[in-house]
Amino acid sequence: MQSCPYRKIRPLGEGSMGDVHLCVDVQQRRLVVVKWLRAELHEGSQAAVRFRREAELMAGANFPGVIKVEEWGLDEFGRTWMAMEFVDGLMPSAVIGPGDCWSVHRLLAGVGQGLDDLHGLGVVHRDLKPENVLLRSSVDGWEPVIIDLGIAKWLAQETATASGSVFGTPHYMSPEQCRDTKHVGPATDRYAVAVIIFELLAGRRPFEGRTIPELLRQHLESPVPELQIPKRVRSGAIRDTAAKATYPSPNLDAFMRKAMAKEPRLRFGSGREMATEFERAAKADGLWEVPDPSDMTPLFPALTHPMAEIIIDGESRQRFDVRHGPLVLGRHESCQVVLGSPRLSRLHACVYLHRGRVWAADLHSQNGTLFQGRALQPGVPMPFPPGGQTAVFTLYNRNIAVRLCTTTGP
């Protein structure tokens, strides 16, 4: 298996079993997400073997609501890695306001279907939470995607059980997961989804213990509280009054009690069933409001200057549309901007688009990168100046200007 062919741009997360980075694929001019196991989990360890088994299983799957696993391998340090597609999106709470039942249903339908697909493969996520779901742009607005498959987290299951520690995120853990992290199934994931949609609807989580033991006890013993969905104005904001009135929601409350039942067998049997029953309950409570298509704004502002013009020694050399993928600057022939200098790293710096803005990043180069006269720290990208201004990279002793412009500009 080949070494990891992707170059790190910035870290996305770190856990007990490994770390995750946003990376660039120079050959195909795209962004990818790569997860590495920790160095101490060597190739022959049980953790690495299971990691590869899960990666192989997911690499053969292609589910619309689940991040796609593309390949895996070993790097030059013997670390097992797995590459996944990059999803440019926002967390649900940044898009869905309290009481927006139509949008909550859309999220539930997408995430529920994604979980049904995973469960059909025999895969249980075990650590579903809002941070593991992103909303990405689609033709009709947005669609939800489960972005963290929790594969590395699954490997900690035996260790967590043996040490008596908690495996999962306590606010979203099912009662059976609180009791025994080993014996969980699809109903565990659906419980976590129910907690997520409770939080989106009510603007608060159902259980808020001051300590982890108290929080786990609430999941195990406390009844599911009423939603108390705050009334909304047309913009979706909570009414700004001294007494924030709430909508009566008896049908949705009954839905939540079943979705978060203490016994797994008493919950809904699938994500599809959950979505169907949620829609029925929201309509019965009079809280189903389909938005006007004209009110559905894009997740990110349109890029007004999508073309990157490369200027070297005062001469315009090339133009690239940054919407079509990142640009890598360096001395290797695979770079989009090839610079013949032995002092430069083969893959030195990068220009890429994320959440409607253009960013500059150093790719852990040997001699460093200056951007607008400031040192770019590896793993800490800087945004391009707004308004299509020209920005200057200094790669060791080479100055490269990058001007963002419109497709029809000079």
Short mmCIF file of C-alpha atoms in Angstrom, two decimals:
data_model
loop_
_atom_site.label_atom_id
_atom_site.label_comp_id
_atom_site.label_asym_id
_atom_site.label_seq_id
_atom_site.Cartn_x
_atom_site.Cartn_y
_atom_site.Cartn_z
CA MET A 1 0.00 0.00 0.00
CA GLN A 2 1.39 3.40 -1.00
CA SER A 3 2.44 6.16 1.38
CA CYS A 4 -0.07 8.95 1.90
CA PRO A 5 0.07 11.11 -1.27
CA TYR A 6 -1.69 14.10 0.31
CA ARG A 7 -0.09 17.17 1.89
CA LYS A 8 -1.47 18.63 5.13
CA ILE A 9 -3.02 22.10 5.09
CA ARG A 10 -4.45 22.42 8.61
CA PRO A 11 -5.66 20.22 11.49
CA LEU A 12 -9.39 19.53 11.82
CA GLY A 13 -9.38 17.53 15.04
CA GLU A 14 -7.42 15.31 17.40
CA GLY A 15 -8.50 12.36 19.54
CA SER A 16 -7.11 9.59 21.68
CA MET A 17 -6.59 7.31 18.68
CA GLY A 18 -5.42 9.71 15.99
CA ASP A 19 -5.75 13.07 14.26
CA VAL A 20 -7.58 14.50 11.25
CA HIS A 21 -6.29 17.06 8.74
CA LEU A 22 -7.55 19.00 5.76
CA CYS A 23 -5.17 18.09 2.93
CA VAL A 24 -4.57 18.87 -0.71
CA ASP A 25 -4.49 16.35 -3.54
CA VAL A 26 -2.14 18.00 -6.01
CA GLN A 27 -2.60 15.52 -8.84
CA GLN A 28 -6.41 15.84 -8.97
CA ARG A 29 -6.50 19.46 -7.74
CA ARG A 30 -8.93 18.94 -4.86
CA LEU A 31 -9.22 19.03 -1.09
CA VAL A 32 -9.48 15.83 0.96
CA VAL A 33 -9.75 14.94 4.64
CA VAL A 34 -7.21 12.45 5.99
CA LYS A 35 -7.36 10.63 9.33
CA TRP A 36 -4.17 9.13 10.79
CA LEU A 37 -3.88 6.64 13.63
CA ARG A 38 -1.34 7.51 16.30
CA ALA A 39 2.23 6.31 15.70
CA GLU A 40 2.16 3.91 18.66
CA LEU A 41 -0.70 1.99 16.98
CA HIS A 42 1.64 0.07 14.67
CA GLU A 43 0.61 -1.76 11.52
CA GLY A 44 0.06 -5.11 13.20
CA SER A 45 -1.84 -3.81 16.23
CA GLN A 46 -5.46 -4.76 16.77
CA ALA A 47 -6.44 -1.10 16.41
CA ALA A 48 -4.71 -0.74 13.02
CA VAL A 49 -6.19 -4.00 11.75
CA ARG A 50 -9.72 -2.97 12.70
CA PHE A 51 -9.16 0.55 11.33
CA ARG A 52 -8.20 -0.92 7.95
CA ARG A 53 -11.11 -3.37 8.01
CA GLU A 54 -13.61 -0.59 8.61
CA ALA A 55 -11.90 1.61 6.00
CA GLU A 56 -12.10 -1.17 3.38
CA LEU A 57 -15.77 -1.72 4.22
CA MET A 58 -16.62 1.97 3.85
CA ALA A 59 -14.45 2.44 0.75
CA GLY A 60 -16.88 0.20 -1.14
CA ALA A 61 -19.91 2.24 -0.06
CA ASN A 62 -21.35 5.34 -1.69
CA PHE A 63 -24.16 6.81 0.41
CA PRO A 64 -25.48 10.35 -0.30
CA GLY A 65 -25.76 11.29 3.40
CA VAL A 66 -22.41 9.87 4.54
CA ILE A 67 -18.91 11.14 3.87
CA LYS A 68 -17.18 8.96 1.29
CA VAL A 69 -14.08 6.96 2.27
CA GLU A 70 -11.77 6.86 -0.76
CA GLU A 71 -8.61 4.95 0.15
CA TRP A 72 -6.27 4.01 2.98
CA GLY A 73 -2.65 3.03 3.42
CA LEU A 74 0.55 3.38 5.45
CA ASP A 75 2.78 6.46 5.46
CA GLU A 76 6.58 6.50 5.62
CA PHE A 77 6.42 6.43 9.43
CA GLY A 78 4.24 3.31 9.54
CA ARG A 79 1.08 5.22 10.49
CA THR A 80 -2.19 3.93 9.10
CA TRP A 81 -4.18 6.62 7.28
CA MET A 82 -7.57 6.92 5.61
CA ALA A 83 -8.61 9.54 3.02
CA MET A 84 -12.18 10.85 2.81
CA GLU A 85 -13.96 13.40 0.64
CA PHE A 86 -13.92 17.01 1.84
CA VAL A 87 -17.32 18.52 2.73
CA ASP A 88 -17.47 22.33 2.68
CA GLY A 89 -20.42 23.15 4.92
CA LEU A 90 -21.83 24.54 8.16
CA MET A 91 -23.04 23.02 11.41
CA PRO A 92 -26.84 22.57 11.61
CA SER A 93 -27.33 25.23 14.32
CA ALA A 94 -25.78 27.85 12.01
CA VAL A 95 -28.59 27.30 9.48
CA ILE A 96 -31.60 25.88 11.37
CA GLY A 97 -33.29 28.13 13.94
CA PRO A 98 -35.37 26.89 16.92
CA GLY A 99 -38.83 25.71 15.88
CA ASP A 100 -38.00 25.39 12.17
CA CYS A 101 -39.69 22.00 11.82
CA TRP A 102 -39.44 21.86 8.04
CA SER A 103 -35.63 22.25 8.15
CA VAL A 104 -35.29 19.88 11.11
CA HIS A 105 -37.24 17.27 9.14
CA ARG A 106 -34.96 17.78 6.16
CA LEU A 107 -31.94 17.14 8.36
CA LEU A 108 -33.60 14.15 10.03
CA ALA A 109 -34.55 12.59 6.69
CA GLY A 110 -30.98 12.91 5.37
CA VAL A 111 -29.15 11.82 8.50
CA GLY A 112 -31.69 9.07 9.16
CA GLN A 113 -31.23 7.65 5.68
CA GLY A 114 -27.45 7.84 6.05
CA LEU A 115 -27.64 5.90 9.31
CA ASP A 116 -29.98 3.33 7.76
CA ASP A 117 -27.38 2.79 5.02
CA LEU A 118 -24.55 2.43 7.56
CA HIS A 119 -26.58 0.08 9.72
CA GLY A 120 -27.29 -2.01 6.63
CA LEU A 121 -23.52 -2.59 6.40
CA GLY A 122 -23.39 -3.57 10.06
CA VAL A 123 -21.73 -0.27 11.03
CA VAL A 124 -22.85 1.57 14.19
CA HIS A 125 -21.49 5.10 14.59
CA ARG A 126 -21.61 5.29 18.42
CA ASP A 127 -20.60 8.96 18.69
CA LEU A 128 -23.11 10.97 16.66
CA LYS A 129 -23.37 14.65 17.68
CA PRO A 130 -23.95 18.03 15.96
CA GLU A 131 -20.22 18.45 15.24
CA ASN A 132 -20.32 15.25 13.18
CA VAL A 133 -22.98 16.56 10.79
CA LEU A 134 -22.45 19.30 8.21
CA LEU A 135 -24.90 20.99 5.88
CA ARG A 136 -23.41 21.42 2.41
CA SER A 137 -24.77 23.36 -0.55
CA SER A 138 -27.08 21.54 -2.95
CA VAL A 139 -29.24 22.47 -5.93
CA ASP A 140 -32.25 23.13 -3.70
CA GLY A 141 -30.43 24.79 -0.81
CA TRP A 142 -28.54 22.36 1.43
CA GLU A 143 -28.26 18.71 2.38
CA PRO A 144 -26.90 17.05 5.55
CA VAL A 145 -23.83 14.81 5.55
CA ILE A 146 -22.45 12.68 8.38
CA ILE A 147 -18.79 13.73 8.21
CA ASP A 148 -17.13 11.75 11.00
CA LEU A 149 -17.66 8.02 10.80
CA GLY A 150 -16.13 7.55 14.23
CA ILE A 151 -13.97 4.70 12.91
CA ALA A 152 -10.99 5.64 15.09
CA LYS A 153 -13.32 6.15 18.05
CA TRP A 154 -14.77 2.65 17.69
CA LEU A 155 -11.29 1.28 18.30
CA ALA A 156 -11.23 2.79 21.80
CA GLN A 157 -14.28 0.78 22.83
CA GLU A 158 -12.46 -2.05 24.60
CA THR A 159 -10.03 0.34 26.28
CA ALA A 160 -12.85 2.56 27.50
CA THR A 161 -14.74 -0.41 28.90
CA ALA A 162 -11.69 -1.84 30.65
CA SER A 163 -10.76 1.47 32.27
CA GLY A 164 -14.30 2.38 33.24
CA SER A 165 -14.14 5.60 31.23
CA VAL A 166 -16.97 7.05 29.14
CA PHE A 167 -16.99 6.23 25.41
CA GLY A 168 -19.09 8.71 23.45
CA THR A 169 -20.26 12.29 24.03
CA PRO A 170 -22.33 12.35 27.25
CA HIS A 171 -25.00 14.83 26.09
CA TYR A 172 -25.94 12.50 23.20
CA MET A 173 -25.37 9.07 24.76
CA SER A 174 -28.21 6.57 24.93
CA PRO A 175 -29.11 4.84 28.22
CA GLU A 176 -27.71 1.52 27.02
CA GLN A 177 -24.47 3.24 26.05
CA CYS A 178 -24.24 4.75 29.53
CA ARG A 179 -24.53 1.25 31.00
CA ASP A 180 -22.25 -0.71 28.64
CA THR A 181 -20.31 0.72 25.71
CA LYS A 182 -19.86 -2.71 24.13
CA HIS A 183 -23.46 -3.74 23.66
CA VAL A 184 -24.91 -0.99 21.50
CA GLY A 185 -26.70 -1.12 18.16
CA PRO A 186 -28.51 1.02 15.57
CA ALA A 187 -31.02 2.23 18.20
CA THR A 188 -28.09 3.96 19.93
CA ASP A 189 -27.43 6.12 16.87
CA ARG A 190 -31.13 6.96 16.48
CA TYR A 191 -31.26 8.08 20.13
CA ALA A 192 -28.38 10.49 19.43
CA VAL A 193 -30.23 11.85 16.38
CA ALA A 194 -33.29 12.41 18.57
CA VAL A 195 -31.20 14.47 21.02
CA ILE A 196 -29.82 16.53 18.14
CA ILE A 197 -33.27 17.36 16.76
CA PHE A 198 -34.58 18.14 20.28
CA GLU A 199 -31.73 20.65 20.61
CA LEU A 200 -32.44 22.21 17.21
CA LEU A 201 -36.17 22.53 17.91
CA ALA A 202 -35.98 23.87 21.45
CA GLY A 203 -32.65 25.71 21.33
CA ARG A 204 -31.43 23.63 24.29
CA ARG A 205 -30.48 20.04 25.03
CA PRO A 206 -32.94 17.79 26.88
CA PHE A 207 -30.50 16.94 29.69
CA GLU A 208 -27.89 19.27 31.22
CA GLY A 209 -26.21 17.64 34.23
CA ARG A 210 -23.57 19.61 36.13
CA THR A 211 -21.29 16.58 36.16
CA ILE A 212 -20.87 13.61 33.83
CA PRO A 213 -22.32 11.13 36.38
CA GLU A 214 -25.36 13.37 36.85
CA LEU A 215 -25.81 13.72 33.08
CA LEU A 216 -25.58 9.96 32.57
CA ARG A 217 -28.11 9.41 35.37
CA GLN A 218 -30.55 11.75 33.59
CA HIS A 219 -30.24 9.74 30.38
CA LEU A 220 -30.82 6.56 32.36
CA GLU A 221 -33.66 7.68 34.62
CA SER A 222 -35.16 11.12 33.88
CA PRO A 223 -38.25 11.46 31.67
CA VAL A 224 -37.85 13.34 28.41
CA PRO A 225 -38.79 16.99 29.09
CA GLU A 226 -41.32 18.89 26.99
CA LEU A 227 -39.83 20.71 24.02
CA GLN A 228 -41.12 24.21 24.82
CA ILE A 229 -40.42 25.42 21.28
CA PRO A 230 -39.98 29.22 21.32
CA LYS A 231 -42.22 31.22 19.02
CA ARG A 232 -40.49 32.62 15.97
CA VAL A 233 -40.89 35.64 13.74
CA ARG A 234 -40.77 35.19 9.97
CA SER A 235 -36.99 35.58 9.86
CA GLY A 236 -36.63 32.57 12.10
CA ALA A 237 -35.32 34.50 15.10
CA ILE A 238 -36.68 33.97 18.60
CA ARG A 239 -39.22 36.64 19.59
CA ASP A 240 -37.39 39.29 21.65
CA THR A 241 -39.80 39.83 24.51
CA ALA A 242 -39.53 39.52 28.27
CA ALA A 243 -41.73 36.43 28.21
CA LYS A 244 -40.66 34.23 25.33
CA ALA A 245 -43.86 32.35 24.55
CA THR A 246 -43.67 28.77 23.36
CA TYR A 247 -45.75 26.75 20.93
CA PRO A 248 -47.82 23.86 22.28
CA SER A 249 -46.43 20.67 20.73
CA PRO A 250 -48.16 17.60 22.22
CA ASN A 251 -47.57 15.46 19.13
CA LEU A 252 -43.90 16.36 18.85
CA ASP A 253 -43.50 15.74 22.58
CA ALA A 254 -44.96 12.26 22.09
CA PHE A 255 -42.57 11.75 19.16
CA MET A 256 -39.59 12.72 21.34
CA ARG A 257 -40.65 10.38 24.14
CA LYS A 258 -40.64 7.45 21.72
CA ALA A 259 -37.45 8.53 19.93
CA MET A 260 -35.66 8.81 23.30
CA ALA A 261 -37.26 5.85 25.04
CA LYS A 262 -35.04 4.28 27.71
CA GLU A 263 -35.42 0.83 26.16
CA PRO A 264 -33.99 0.52 22.61
CA ARG A 265 -36.82 -1.83 21.49
CA LEU A 266 -39.39 0.90 22.23
CA ARG A 267 -37.83 3.46 19.86
CA PHE A 268 -38.45 3.90 16.14
CA GLY A 269 -37.12 1.06 14.04
CA SER A 270 -35.33 3.11 11.38
CA GLY A 271 -34.31 6.61 10.37
CA ARG A 272 -36.93 6.54 7.62
CA GLU A 273 -39.67 5.77 10.16
CA MET A 274 -38.43 8.59 12.40
CA ALA A 275 -38.61 11.12 9.57
CA THR A 276 -42.12 10.03 8.55
CA GLU A 277 -43.47 10.23 12.10
CA PHE A 278 -41.76 13.56 12.75
CA GLU A 279 -43.45 15.12 9.72
CA ARG A 280 -46.83 13.78 10.83
CA ALA A 281 -46.36 15.14 14.38
CA ALA A 282 -45.17 18.58 13.24
CA LYS A 283 -48.15 18.95 10.90
CA ALA A 284 -50.55 17.80 13.63
CA ASP A 285 -49.16 20.48 15.94
CA GLY A 286 -49.49 23.14 13.22
CA LEU A 287 -45.74 23.73 13.14
CA TRP A 288 -45.04 22.69 9.55
CA GLU A 289 -44.14 25.75 7.48
CA VAL A 290 -42.62 25.26 4.05
CA PRO A 291 -40.28 28.17 3.29
CA ASP A 292 -40.63 30.35 0.23
CA PRO A 293 -37.90 29.31 -2.26
CA SER A 294 -36.89 32.97 -2.55
CA ASP A 295 -36.09 33.01 1.17
CA MET A 296 -33.63 30.11 0.90
CA THR A 297 -30.31 31.91 0.68
CA PRO A 298 -27.05 30.13 -0.26
CA LEU A 299 -24.94 28.81 2.60
CA PHE A 300 -22.01 30.98 1.52
CA PRO A 301 -21.86 34.28 -0.36
CA ALA A 302 -21.11 34.04 -4.05
CA LEU A 303 -17.43 34.57 -4.84
CA THR A 304 -17.15 37.84 -6.74
CA HIS A 305 -13.53 37.31 -7.79
CA PRO A 306 -13.17 33.60 -8.61
CA MET A 307 -10.15 33.83 -10.92
CA ALA A 308 -6.62 33.70 -9.49
CA GLU A 309 -4.15 35.43 -11.79
CA ILE A 310 -0.53 34.38 -11.17
CA ILE A 311 2.00 37.19 -11.68
CA ILE A 312 5.73 36.36 -11.62
CA ASP A 313 8.42 39.05 -12.12
CA GLY A 314 5.68 41.50 -13.09
CA GLU A 315 4.38 39.27 -15.89
CA SER A 316 0.98 37.57 -15.87
CA ARG A 317 1.56 33.86 -16.38
CA GLN A 318 -1.59 31.86 -15.69
CA ARG A 319 -5.20 32.09 -14.54
CA PHE A 320 -7.05 29.52 -12.49
CA ASP A 321 -10.65 29.34 -11.34
CA VAL A 322 -10.39 28.67 -7.59
CA ARG A 323 -13.91 27.19 -7.61
CA HIS A 324 -12.50 24.27 -9.58
CA GLY A 325 -9.97 23.34 -6.92
CA PRO A 326 -6.90 24.48 -4.95
CA LEU A 327 -3.63 25.71 -6.42
CA VAL A 328 -0.29 24.42 -5.19
CA LEU A 329 2.93 26.42 -5.62
CA GLY A 330 6.28 24.62 -5.58
CA ARG A 331 9.06 23.13 -7.66
CA HIS A 332 7.45 19.74 -8.39
CA GLU A 333 6.04 19.30 -11.88
CA SER A 334 2.63 18.30 -10.48
CA CYS A 335 2.11 21.78 -8.95
CA GLN A 336 -0.30 24.13 -10.66
CA VAL A 337 2.33 26.89 -10.33
CA VAL A 338 5.78 25.39 -10.96
CA LEU A 339 8.76 27.45 -9.75
CA GLY A 340 12.30 26.41 -10.69
CA SER A 341 14.23 27.03 -7.50
CA PRO A 342 16.15 24.38 -5.52
CA ARG A 343 15.47 26.33 -2.31
CA LEU A 344 11.74 25.69 -2.56
CA SER A 345 9.97 22.63 -1.28
CA ARG A 346 8.46 20.31 -3.87
CA LEU A 347 5.00 21.28 -2.56
CA HIS A 348 5.53 24.65 -0.89
CA ALA A 349 2.30 26.65 -0.49
CA CYS A 350 -1.38 26.46 -1.39
CA VAL A 351 -4.32 28.69 -2.39
CA TYR A 352 -7.78 27.23 -1.79
CA LEU A 353 -11.47 28.08 -1.39
CA HIS A 354 -13.36 27.34 1.84
CA ARG A 355 -16.75 28.66 2.98
CA GLY A 356 -16.86 31.37 0.35
CA ARG A 357 -13.38 32.79 1.05
CA VAL A 358 -9.98 32.26 -0.53
CA TRP A 359 -7.15 31.18 1.79
CA ALA A 360 -3.36 30.93 1.69
CA ALA A 361 -1.51 28.12 3.47
CA ASP A 362 2.06 26.94 3.91
CA LEU A 363 2.40 23.20 3.22
CA HIS A 364 4.99 22.53 5.94
CA SER A 365 7.71 23.82 3.61
CA GLN A 366 11.38 23.56 4.53
CA ASN A 367 12.24 27.28 4.25
CA GLY A 368 8.86 28.81 5.10
CA THR A 369 6.40 31.12 3.36
CA LEU A 370 5.59 34.80 3.72
CA PHE A 371 2.12 36.02 2.78
CA GLN A 372 1.59 39.76 2.60
CA GLY A 373 4.87 40.15 4.47
CA ARG A 374 3.79 37.91 7.37
CA ALA A 375 5.10 34.43 8.07
CA LEU A 376 2.57 31.71 7.37
CA GLN A 377 2.61 29.20 10.21
CA PRO A 378 2.11 25.60 9.01
CA GLY A 379 -1.43 24.55 9.87
CA VAL A 380 -2.67 28.15 10.27
CA PRO A 381 -3.97 29.49 6.91
CA MET A 382 -4.60 33.21 6.29
CA PRO A 383 -7.48 34.68 4.23
CA PHE A 384 -6.83 36.68 1.10
CA PRO A 385 -7.58 40.40 1.38
CA PRO A 386 -11.17 41.21 0.34
CA GLY A 387 -12.20 43.08 -2.80
CA GLY A 388 -9.92 41.41 -5.32
CA GLN A 389 -6.70 42.98 -4.09
CA THR A 390 -3.37 41.55 -5.18
CA ALA A 391 -1.64 39.41 -2.54
CA VAL A 392 2.05 38.52 -2.54
CA PHE A 393 3.66 35.20 -1.58
CA THR A 394 7.36 35.09 -0.77
CA LEU A 395 8.59 31.53 -1.13
CA TYR A 396 12.12 31.74 0.25
CA ASN A 397 13.54 34.26 -2.29
CA ARG A 398 10.80 34.14 -4.94
CA ASN A 399 7.93 36.67 -4.99
CA ILE A 400 4.69 35.50 -6.60
CA ALA A 401 1.72 37.86 -6.81
CA VAL A 402 -1.80 36.42 -6.91
CA ARG A 403 -4.58 38.73 -8.03
CA LEU A 404 -8.19 37.65 -7.57
CA CYS A 405 -10.38 38.94 -10.40
CA THR A 406 -13.64 38.29 -12.20
CA THR A 407 -13.91 35.92 -15.14
CA THR A 408 -14.20 38.84 -17.57
CA GLY A 409 -11.72 41.17 -15.88
CA PRO A 410 -8.43 42.30 -17.45
#
